[in-house]
PDB file of C-alpha atoms in Angstrom:
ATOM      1  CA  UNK A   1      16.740   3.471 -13.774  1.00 53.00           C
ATOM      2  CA  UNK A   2      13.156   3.241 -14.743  1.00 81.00           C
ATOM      3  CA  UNK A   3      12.011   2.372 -11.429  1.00 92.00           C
ATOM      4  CA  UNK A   4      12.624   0.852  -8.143  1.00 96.00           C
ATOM      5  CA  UNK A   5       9.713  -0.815  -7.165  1.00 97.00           C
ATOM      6  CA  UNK A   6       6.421  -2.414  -8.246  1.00 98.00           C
ATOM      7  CA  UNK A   7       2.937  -2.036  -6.420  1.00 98.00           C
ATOM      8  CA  UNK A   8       0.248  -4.482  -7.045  1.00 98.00           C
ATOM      9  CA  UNK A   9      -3.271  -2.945  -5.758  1.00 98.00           C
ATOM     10  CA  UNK A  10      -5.603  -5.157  -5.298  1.00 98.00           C
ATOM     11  CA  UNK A  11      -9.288  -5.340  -4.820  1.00 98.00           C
ATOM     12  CA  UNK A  12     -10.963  -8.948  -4.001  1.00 98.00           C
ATOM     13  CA  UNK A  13     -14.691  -8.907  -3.843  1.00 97.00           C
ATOM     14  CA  UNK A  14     -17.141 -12.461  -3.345  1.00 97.00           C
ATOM     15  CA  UNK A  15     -14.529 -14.078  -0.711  1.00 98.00           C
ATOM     16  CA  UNK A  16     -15.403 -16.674   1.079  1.00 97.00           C
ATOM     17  CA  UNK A  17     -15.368 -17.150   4.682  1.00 97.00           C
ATOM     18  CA  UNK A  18     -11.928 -17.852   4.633  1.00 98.00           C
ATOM     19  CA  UNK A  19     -10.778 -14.114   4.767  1.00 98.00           C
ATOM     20  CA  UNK A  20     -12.058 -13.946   8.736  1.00 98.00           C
ATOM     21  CA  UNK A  21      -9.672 -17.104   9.908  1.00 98.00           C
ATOM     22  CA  UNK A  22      -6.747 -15.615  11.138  1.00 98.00           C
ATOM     23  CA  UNK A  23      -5.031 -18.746  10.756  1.00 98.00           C
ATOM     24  CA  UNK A  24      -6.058 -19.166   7.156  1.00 98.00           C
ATOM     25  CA  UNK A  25      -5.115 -15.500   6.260  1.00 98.00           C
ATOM     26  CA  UNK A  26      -1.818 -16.166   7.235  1.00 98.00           C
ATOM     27  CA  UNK A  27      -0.913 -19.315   5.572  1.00 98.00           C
ATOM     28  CA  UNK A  28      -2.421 -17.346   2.217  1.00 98.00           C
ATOM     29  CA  UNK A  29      -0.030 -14.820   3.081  1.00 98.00           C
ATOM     30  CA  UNK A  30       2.742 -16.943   3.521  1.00 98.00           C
ATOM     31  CA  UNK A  31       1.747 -18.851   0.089  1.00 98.00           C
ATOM     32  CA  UNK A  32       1.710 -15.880  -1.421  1.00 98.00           C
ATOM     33  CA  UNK A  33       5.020 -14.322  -0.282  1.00 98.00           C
ATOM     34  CA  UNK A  34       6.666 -17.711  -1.603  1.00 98.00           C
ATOM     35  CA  UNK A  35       4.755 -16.975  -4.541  1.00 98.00           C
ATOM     36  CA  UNK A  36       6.538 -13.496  -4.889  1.00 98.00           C
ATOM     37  CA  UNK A  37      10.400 -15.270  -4.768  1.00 98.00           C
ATOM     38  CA  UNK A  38      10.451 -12.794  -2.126  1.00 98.00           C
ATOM     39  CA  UNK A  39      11.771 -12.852   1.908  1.00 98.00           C
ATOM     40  CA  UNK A  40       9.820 -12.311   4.743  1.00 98.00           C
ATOM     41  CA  UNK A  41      11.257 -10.188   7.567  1.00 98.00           C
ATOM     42  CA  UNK A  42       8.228 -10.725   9.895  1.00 98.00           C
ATOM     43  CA  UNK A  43       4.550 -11.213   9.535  1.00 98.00           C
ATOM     44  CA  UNK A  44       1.592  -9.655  11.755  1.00 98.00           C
ATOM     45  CA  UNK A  45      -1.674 -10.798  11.644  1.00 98.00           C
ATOM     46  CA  UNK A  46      -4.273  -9.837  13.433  1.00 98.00           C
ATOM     47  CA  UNK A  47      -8.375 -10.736  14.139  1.00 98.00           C
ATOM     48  CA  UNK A  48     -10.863  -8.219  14.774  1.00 98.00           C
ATOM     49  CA  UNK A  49     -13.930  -8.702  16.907  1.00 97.00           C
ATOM     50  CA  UNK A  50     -16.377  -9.423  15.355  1.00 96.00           C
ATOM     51  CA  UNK A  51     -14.759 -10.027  12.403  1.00 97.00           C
ATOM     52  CA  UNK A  52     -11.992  -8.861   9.740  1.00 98.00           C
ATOM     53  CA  UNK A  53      -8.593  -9.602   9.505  1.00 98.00           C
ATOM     54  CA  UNK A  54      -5.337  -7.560   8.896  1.00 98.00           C
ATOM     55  CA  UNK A  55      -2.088  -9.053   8.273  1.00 98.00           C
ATOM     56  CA  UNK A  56       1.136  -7.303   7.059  1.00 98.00           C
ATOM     57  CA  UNK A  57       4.422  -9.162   5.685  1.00 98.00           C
ATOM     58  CA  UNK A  58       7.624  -7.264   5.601  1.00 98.00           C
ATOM     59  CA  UNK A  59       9.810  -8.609   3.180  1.00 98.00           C
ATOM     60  CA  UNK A  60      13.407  -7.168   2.366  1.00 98.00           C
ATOM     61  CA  UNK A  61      11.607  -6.442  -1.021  1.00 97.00           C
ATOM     62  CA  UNK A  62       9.293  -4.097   0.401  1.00 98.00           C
ATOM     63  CA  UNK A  63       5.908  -5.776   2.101  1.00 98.00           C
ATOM     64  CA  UNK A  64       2.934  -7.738   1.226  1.00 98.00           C
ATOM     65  CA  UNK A  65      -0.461  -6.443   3.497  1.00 98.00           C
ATOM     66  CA  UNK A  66      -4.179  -7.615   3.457  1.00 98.00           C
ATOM     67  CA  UNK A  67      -7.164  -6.016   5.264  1.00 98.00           C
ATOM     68  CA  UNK A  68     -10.221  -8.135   5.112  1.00 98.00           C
ATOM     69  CA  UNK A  69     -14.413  -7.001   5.607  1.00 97.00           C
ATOM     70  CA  UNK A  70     -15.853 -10.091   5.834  1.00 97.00           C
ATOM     71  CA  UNK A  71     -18.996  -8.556   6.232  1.00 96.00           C
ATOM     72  CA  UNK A  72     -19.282  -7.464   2.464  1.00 96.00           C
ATOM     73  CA  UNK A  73     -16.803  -9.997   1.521  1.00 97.00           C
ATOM     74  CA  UNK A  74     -14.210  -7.891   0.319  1.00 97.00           C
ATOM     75  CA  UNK A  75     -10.016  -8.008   0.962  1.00 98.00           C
ATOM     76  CA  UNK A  76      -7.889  -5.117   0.252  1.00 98.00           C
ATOM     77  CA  UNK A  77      -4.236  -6.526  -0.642  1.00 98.00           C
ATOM     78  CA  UNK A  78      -1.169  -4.736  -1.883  1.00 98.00           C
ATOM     79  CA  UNK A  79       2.071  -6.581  -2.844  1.00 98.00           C
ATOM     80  CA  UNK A  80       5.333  -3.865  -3.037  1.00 98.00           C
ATOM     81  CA  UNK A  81       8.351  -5.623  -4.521  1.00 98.00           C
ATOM     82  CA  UNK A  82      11.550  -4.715  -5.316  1.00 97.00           C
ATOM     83  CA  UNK A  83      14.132  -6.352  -7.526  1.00 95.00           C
ATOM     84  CA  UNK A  84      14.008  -7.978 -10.615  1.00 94.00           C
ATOM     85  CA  UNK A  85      13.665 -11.457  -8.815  1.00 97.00           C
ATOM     86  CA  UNK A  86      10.467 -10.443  -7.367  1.00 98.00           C
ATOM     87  CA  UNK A  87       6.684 -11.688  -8.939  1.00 98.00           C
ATOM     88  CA  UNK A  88       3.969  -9.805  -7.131  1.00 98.00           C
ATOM     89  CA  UNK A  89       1.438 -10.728  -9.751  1.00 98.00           C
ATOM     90  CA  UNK A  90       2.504 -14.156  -8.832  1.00 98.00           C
ATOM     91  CA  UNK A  91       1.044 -13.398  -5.156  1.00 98.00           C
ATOM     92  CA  UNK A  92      -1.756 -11.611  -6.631  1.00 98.00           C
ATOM     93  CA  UNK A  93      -3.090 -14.598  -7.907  1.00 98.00           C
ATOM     94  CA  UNK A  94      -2.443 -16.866  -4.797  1.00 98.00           C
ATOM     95  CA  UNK A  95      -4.349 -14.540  -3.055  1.00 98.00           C
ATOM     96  CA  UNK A  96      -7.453 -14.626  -5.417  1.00 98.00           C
ATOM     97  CA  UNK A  97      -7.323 -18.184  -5.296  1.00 98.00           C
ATOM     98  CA  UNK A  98      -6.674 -18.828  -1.496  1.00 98.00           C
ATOM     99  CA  UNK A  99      -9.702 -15.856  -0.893  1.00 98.00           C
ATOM    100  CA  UNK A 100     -11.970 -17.508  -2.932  1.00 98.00           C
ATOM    101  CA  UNK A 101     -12.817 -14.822  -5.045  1.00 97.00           C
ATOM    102  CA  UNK A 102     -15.353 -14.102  -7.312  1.00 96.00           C
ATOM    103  CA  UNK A 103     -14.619 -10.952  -8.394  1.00 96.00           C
ATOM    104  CA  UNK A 104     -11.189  -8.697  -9.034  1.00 96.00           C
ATOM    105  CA  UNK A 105      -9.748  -5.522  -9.684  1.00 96.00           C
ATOM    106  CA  UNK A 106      -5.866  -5.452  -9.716  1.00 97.00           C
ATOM    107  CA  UNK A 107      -3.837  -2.765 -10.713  1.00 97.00           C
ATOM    108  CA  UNK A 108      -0.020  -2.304 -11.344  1.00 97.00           C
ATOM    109  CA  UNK A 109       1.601   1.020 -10.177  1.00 97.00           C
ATOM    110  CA  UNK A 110       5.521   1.719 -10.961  1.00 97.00           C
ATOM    111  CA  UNK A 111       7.398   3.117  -7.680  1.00 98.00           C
ATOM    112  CA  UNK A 112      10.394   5.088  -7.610  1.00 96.00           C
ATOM    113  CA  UNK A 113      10.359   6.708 -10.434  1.00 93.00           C
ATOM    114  CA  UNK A 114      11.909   9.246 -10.561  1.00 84.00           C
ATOM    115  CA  UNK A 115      10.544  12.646 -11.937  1.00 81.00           C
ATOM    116  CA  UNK A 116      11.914  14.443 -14.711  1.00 76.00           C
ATOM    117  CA  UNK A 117      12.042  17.741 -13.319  1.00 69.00           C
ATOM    118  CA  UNK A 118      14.008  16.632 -10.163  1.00 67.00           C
ATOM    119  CA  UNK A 119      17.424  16.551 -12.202  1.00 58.00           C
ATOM    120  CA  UNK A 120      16.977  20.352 -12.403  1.00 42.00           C
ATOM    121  CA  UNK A 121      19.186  22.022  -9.540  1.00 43.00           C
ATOM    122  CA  UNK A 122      16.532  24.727  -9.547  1.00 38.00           C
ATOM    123  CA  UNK A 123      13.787  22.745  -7.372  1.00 42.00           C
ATOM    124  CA  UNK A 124      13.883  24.003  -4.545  1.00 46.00           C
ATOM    125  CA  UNK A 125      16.796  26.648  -4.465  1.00 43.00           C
ATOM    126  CA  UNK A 126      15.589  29.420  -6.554  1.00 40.00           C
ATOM    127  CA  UNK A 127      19.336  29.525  -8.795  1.00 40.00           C
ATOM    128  CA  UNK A 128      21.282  32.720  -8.035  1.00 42.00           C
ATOM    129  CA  UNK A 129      20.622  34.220 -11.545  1.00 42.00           C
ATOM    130  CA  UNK A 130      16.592  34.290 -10.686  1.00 35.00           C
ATOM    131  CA  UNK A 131      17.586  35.618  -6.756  1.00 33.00           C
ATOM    132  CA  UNK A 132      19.379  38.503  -8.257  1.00 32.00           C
ATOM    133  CA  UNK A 133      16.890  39.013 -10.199  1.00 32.00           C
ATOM    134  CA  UNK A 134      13.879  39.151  -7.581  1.00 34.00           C
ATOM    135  CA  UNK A 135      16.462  41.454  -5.497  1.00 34.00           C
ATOM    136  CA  UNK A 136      15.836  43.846  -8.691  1.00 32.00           C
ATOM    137  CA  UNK A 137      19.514  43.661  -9.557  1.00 29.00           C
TER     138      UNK A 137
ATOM    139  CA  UNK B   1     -21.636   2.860   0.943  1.00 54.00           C
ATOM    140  CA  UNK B   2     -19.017   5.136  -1.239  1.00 82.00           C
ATOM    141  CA  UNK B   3     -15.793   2.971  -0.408  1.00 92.00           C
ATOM    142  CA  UNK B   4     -14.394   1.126   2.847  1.00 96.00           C
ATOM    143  CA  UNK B   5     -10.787   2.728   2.744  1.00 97.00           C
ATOM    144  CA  UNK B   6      -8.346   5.900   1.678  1.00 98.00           C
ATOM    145  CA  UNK B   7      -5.036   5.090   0.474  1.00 98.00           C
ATOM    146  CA  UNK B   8      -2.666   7.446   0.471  1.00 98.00           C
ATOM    147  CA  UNK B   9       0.501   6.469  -1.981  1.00 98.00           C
ATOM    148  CA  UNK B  10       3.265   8.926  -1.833  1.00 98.00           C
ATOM    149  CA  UNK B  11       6.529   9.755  -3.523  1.00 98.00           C
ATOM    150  CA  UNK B  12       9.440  11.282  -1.577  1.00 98.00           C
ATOM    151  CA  UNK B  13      12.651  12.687  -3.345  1.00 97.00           C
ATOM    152  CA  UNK B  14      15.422  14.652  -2.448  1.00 97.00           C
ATOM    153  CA  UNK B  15      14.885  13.726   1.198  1.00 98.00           C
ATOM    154  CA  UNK B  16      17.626  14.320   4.314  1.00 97.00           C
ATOM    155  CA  UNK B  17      19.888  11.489   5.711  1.00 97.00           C
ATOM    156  CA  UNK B  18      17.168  10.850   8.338  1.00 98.00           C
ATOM    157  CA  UNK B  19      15.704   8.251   6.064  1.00 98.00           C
ATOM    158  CA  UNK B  20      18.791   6.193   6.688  1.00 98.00           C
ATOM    159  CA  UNK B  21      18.593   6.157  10.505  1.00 98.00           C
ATOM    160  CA  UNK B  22      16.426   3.928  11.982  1.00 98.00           C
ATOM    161  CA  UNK B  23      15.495   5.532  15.186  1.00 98.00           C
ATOM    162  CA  UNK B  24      14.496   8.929  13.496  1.00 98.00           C
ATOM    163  CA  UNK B  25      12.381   6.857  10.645  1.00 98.00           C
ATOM    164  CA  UNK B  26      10.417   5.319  13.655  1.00 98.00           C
ATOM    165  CA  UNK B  27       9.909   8.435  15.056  1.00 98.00           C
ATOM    166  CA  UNK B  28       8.622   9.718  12.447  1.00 98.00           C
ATOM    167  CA  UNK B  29       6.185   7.301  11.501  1.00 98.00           C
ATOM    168  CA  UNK B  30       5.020   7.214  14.951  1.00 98.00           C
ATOM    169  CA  UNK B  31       4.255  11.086  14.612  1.00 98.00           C
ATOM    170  CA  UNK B  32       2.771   9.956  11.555  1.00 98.00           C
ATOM    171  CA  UNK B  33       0.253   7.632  13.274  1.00 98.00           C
ATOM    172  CA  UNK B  34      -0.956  10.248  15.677  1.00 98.00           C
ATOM    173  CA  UNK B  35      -1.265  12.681  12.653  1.00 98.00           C
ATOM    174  CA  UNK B  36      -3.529  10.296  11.135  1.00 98.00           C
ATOM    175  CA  UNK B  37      -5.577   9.803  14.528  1.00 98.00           C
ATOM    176  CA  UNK B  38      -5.182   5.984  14.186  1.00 98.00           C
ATOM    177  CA  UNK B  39      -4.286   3.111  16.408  1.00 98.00           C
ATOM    178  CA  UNK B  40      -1.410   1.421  16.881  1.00 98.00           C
ATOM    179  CA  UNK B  41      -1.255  -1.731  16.829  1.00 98.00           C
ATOM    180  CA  UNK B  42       2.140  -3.029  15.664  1.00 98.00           C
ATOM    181  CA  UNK B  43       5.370  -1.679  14.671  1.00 98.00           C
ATOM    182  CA  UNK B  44       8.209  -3.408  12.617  1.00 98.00           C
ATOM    183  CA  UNK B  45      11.453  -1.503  11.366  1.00 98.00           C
ATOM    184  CA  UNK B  46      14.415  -2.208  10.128  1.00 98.00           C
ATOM    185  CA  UNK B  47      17.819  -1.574   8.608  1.00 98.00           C
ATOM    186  CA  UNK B  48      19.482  -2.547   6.094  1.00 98.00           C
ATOM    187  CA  UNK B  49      23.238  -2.976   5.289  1.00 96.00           C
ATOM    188  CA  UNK B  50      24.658  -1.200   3.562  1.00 96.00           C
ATOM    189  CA  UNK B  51      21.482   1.508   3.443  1.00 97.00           C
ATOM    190  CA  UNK B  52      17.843   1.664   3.564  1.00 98.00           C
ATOM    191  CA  UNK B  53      14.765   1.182   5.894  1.00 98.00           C
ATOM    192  CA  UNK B  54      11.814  -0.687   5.795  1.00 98.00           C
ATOM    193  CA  UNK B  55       8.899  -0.010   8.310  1.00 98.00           C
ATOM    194  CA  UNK B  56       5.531  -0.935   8.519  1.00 98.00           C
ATOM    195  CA  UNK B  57       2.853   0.362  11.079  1.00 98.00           C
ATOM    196  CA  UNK B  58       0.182  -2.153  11.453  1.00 98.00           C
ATOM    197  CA  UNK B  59      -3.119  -0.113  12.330  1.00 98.00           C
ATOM    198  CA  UNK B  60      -6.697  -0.973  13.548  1.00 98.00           C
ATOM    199  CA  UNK B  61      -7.590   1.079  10.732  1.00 97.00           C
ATOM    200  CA  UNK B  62      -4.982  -0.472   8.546  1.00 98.00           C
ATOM    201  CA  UNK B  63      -1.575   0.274   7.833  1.00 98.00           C
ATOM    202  CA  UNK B  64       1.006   2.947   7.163  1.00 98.00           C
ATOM    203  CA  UNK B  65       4.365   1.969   5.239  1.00 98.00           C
ATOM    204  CA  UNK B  66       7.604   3.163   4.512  1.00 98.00           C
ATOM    205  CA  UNK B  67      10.530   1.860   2.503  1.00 98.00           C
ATOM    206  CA  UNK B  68      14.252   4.317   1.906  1.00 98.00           C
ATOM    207  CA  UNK B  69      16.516   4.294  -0.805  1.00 97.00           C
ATOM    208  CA  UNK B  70      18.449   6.710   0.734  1.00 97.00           C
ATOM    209  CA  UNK B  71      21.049   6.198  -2.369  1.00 95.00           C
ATOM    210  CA  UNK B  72      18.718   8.001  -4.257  1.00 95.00           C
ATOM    211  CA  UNK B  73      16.955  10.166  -1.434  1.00 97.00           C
ATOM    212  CA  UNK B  74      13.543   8.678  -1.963  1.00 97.00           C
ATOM    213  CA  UNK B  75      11.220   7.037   0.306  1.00 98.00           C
ATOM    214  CA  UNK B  76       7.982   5.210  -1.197  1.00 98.00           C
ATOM    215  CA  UNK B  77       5.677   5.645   1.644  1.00 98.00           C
ATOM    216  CA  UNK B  78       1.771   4.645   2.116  1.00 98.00           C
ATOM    217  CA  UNK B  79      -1.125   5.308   4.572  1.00 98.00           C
ATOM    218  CA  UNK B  80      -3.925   3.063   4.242  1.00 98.00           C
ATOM    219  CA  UNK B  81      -6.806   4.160   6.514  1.00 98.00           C
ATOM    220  CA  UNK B  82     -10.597   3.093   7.021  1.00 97.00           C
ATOM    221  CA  UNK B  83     -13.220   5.345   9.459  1.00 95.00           C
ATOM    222  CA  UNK B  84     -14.210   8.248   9.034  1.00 94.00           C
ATOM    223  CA  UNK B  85     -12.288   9.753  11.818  1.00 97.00           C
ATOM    224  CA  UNK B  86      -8.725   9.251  10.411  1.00 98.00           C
ATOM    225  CA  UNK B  87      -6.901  12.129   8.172  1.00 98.00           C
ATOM    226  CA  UNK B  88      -4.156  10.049   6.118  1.00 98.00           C
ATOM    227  CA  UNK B  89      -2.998  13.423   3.923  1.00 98.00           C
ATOM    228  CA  UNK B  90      -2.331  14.794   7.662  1.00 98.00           C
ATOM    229  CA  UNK B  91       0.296  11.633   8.288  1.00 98.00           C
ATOM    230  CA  UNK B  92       1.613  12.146   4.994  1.00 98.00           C
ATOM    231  CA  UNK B  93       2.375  15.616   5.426  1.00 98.00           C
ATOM    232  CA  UNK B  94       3.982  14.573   8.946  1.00 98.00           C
ATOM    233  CA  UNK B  95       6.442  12.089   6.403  1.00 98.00           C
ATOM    234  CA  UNK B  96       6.967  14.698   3.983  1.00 98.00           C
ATOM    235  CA  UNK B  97       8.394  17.228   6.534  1.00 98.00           C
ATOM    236  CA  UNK B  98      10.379  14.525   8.774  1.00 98.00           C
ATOM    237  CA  UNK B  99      12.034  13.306   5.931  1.00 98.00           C
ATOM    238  CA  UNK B 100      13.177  17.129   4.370  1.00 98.00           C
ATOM    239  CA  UNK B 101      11.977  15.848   1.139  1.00 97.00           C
ATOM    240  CA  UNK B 102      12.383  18.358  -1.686  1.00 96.00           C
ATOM    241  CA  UNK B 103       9.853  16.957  -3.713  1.00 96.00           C
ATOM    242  CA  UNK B 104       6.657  14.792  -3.461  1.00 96.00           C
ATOM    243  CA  UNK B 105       3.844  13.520  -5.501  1.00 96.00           C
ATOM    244  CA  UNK B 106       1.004  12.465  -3.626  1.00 97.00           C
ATOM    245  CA  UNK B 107      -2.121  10.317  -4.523  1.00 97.00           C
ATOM    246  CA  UNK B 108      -4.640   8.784  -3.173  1.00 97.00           C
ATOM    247  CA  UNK B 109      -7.016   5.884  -4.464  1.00 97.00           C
ATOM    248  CA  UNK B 110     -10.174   5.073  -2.599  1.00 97.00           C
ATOM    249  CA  UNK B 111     -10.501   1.440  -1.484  1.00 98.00           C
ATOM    250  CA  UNK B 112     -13.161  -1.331  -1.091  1.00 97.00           C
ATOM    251  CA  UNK B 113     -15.604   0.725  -4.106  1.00 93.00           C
ATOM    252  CA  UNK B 114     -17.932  -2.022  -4.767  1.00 84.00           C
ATOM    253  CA  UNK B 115     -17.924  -2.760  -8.643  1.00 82.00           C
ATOM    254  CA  UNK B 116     -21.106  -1.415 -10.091  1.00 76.00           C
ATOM    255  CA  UNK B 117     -22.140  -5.490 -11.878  1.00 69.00           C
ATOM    256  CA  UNK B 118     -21.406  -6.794  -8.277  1.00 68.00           C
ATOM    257  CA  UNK B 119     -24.863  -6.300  -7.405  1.00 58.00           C
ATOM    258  CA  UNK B 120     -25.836  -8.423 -10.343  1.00 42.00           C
ATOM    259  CA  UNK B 121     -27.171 -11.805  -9.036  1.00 43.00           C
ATOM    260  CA  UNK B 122     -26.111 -13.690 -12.075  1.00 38.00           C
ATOM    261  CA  UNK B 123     -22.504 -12.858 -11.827  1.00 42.00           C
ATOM    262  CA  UNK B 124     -21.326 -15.826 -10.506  1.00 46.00           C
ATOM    263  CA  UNK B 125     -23.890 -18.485 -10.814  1.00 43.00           C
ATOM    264  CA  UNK B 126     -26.559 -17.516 -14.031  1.00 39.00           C
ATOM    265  CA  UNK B 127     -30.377 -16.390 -12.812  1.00 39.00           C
ATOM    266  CA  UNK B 128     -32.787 -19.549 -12.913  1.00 42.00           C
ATOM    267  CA  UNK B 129     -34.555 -18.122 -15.712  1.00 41.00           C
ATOM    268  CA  UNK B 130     -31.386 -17.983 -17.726  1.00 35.00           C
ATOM    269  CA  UNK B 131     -30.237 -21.318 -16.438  1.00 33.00           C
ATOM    270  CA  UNK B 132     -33.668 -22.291 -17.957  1.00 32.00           C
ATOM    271  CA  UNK B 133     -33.601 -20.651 -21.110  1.00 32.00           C
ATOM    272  CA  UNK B 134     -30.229 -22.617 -22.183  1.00 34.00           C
ATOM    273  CA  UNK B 135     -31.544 -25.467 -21.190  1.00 33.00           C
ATOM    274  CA  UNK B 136     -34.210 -25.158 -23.972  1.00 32.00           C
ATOM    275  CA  UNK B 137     -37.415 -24.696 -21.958  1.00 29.00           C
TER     276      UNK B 137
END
């Protein structure tokens, strides 16, 4: 196992005025799971007065969420996949597109991975050999 | 303006069979909320057969996920807040102990950090005078 999921940050700056229509937000998000090959458990969007946006997808990969600031014309969107069937760059780039924007920053961070020093048994449990030894046996 | 959002991205291993149960993972993330001093405004979980929970707290100040493997005792889990009132290392301390986890690893990015050559006028569309130097004048 290398890892079990995949976490697309991403940082959308120069959006157009698209990212404070609820409606519009939501059709980009349901492009963009579609986009992903992944399946949506249930979708919330919802408008802030006087303006923004935040919608989240759950998807039985994981979830797909976007929090726009219209007022500096900026979306925060993160697409967490799981699977090998999953393409969360693939969303990534429907949502640049359907945002309208000029500028981005998108990162790629592995989930689930698991650390090395977890297969140890010692973790948390000091192992008897050290507890004898701290009981100055 | 030094960012728009925290976003807290944490790794859970070795965690309890609570991550499994449904009721006790919405319990938890609710406690999680109020840890962070955010507002509710949606919750979505949900289980899945054979194992494994998905959640996702939809927040005015964001959002706050969680997704189980409880075949491997992990749970990817992420608080995304905005405000400066909110404390998203206090919700994911509230995850951490809810779930037992034996072992975590903890980051957090800062959101919505305008990119320095944003400011530049000519990102998009080219200044006038360089407009008119290519076109020979």
């Amino acid at each position: 196992m290398e890892h079990l999921g995949r976490h697309v940050i991403i940082e959308l700056w120069g959006c157009g005025d698209v990212i404070n229509d609820v409606e519009r937000v939501r059709g980009a998000m349901l492009d963009a799971v579609e986009a992903a090959n992944a399946t949506l458990l249930n979708l919330y969007v919802h408008g802030f007065s006087p303006q923004g946006v935040t919608g989240v997808a759950v998807l039985s990969e994981s979830h797909l969420s976007i929090h726009t600031w219209p007022e500096f014309g900026y979306v925060a969107a993160d697409v967490f996949t799981c699977g090998d069937t999953t393409k969360p760059q693939a969303a990534a780039r429907v949502l640049y597109d359907a945002f309208e924007a000029e500028h981005s920053d998108i990162k790629e961070l592995t989930r689930g991975t698991r650390p090395a020093h977890f297969h140890r048994p010692s973790l948390t449990a000091p192992p008897a050999e050290f507890t004898r030894t701290m009981a100055g046996v």
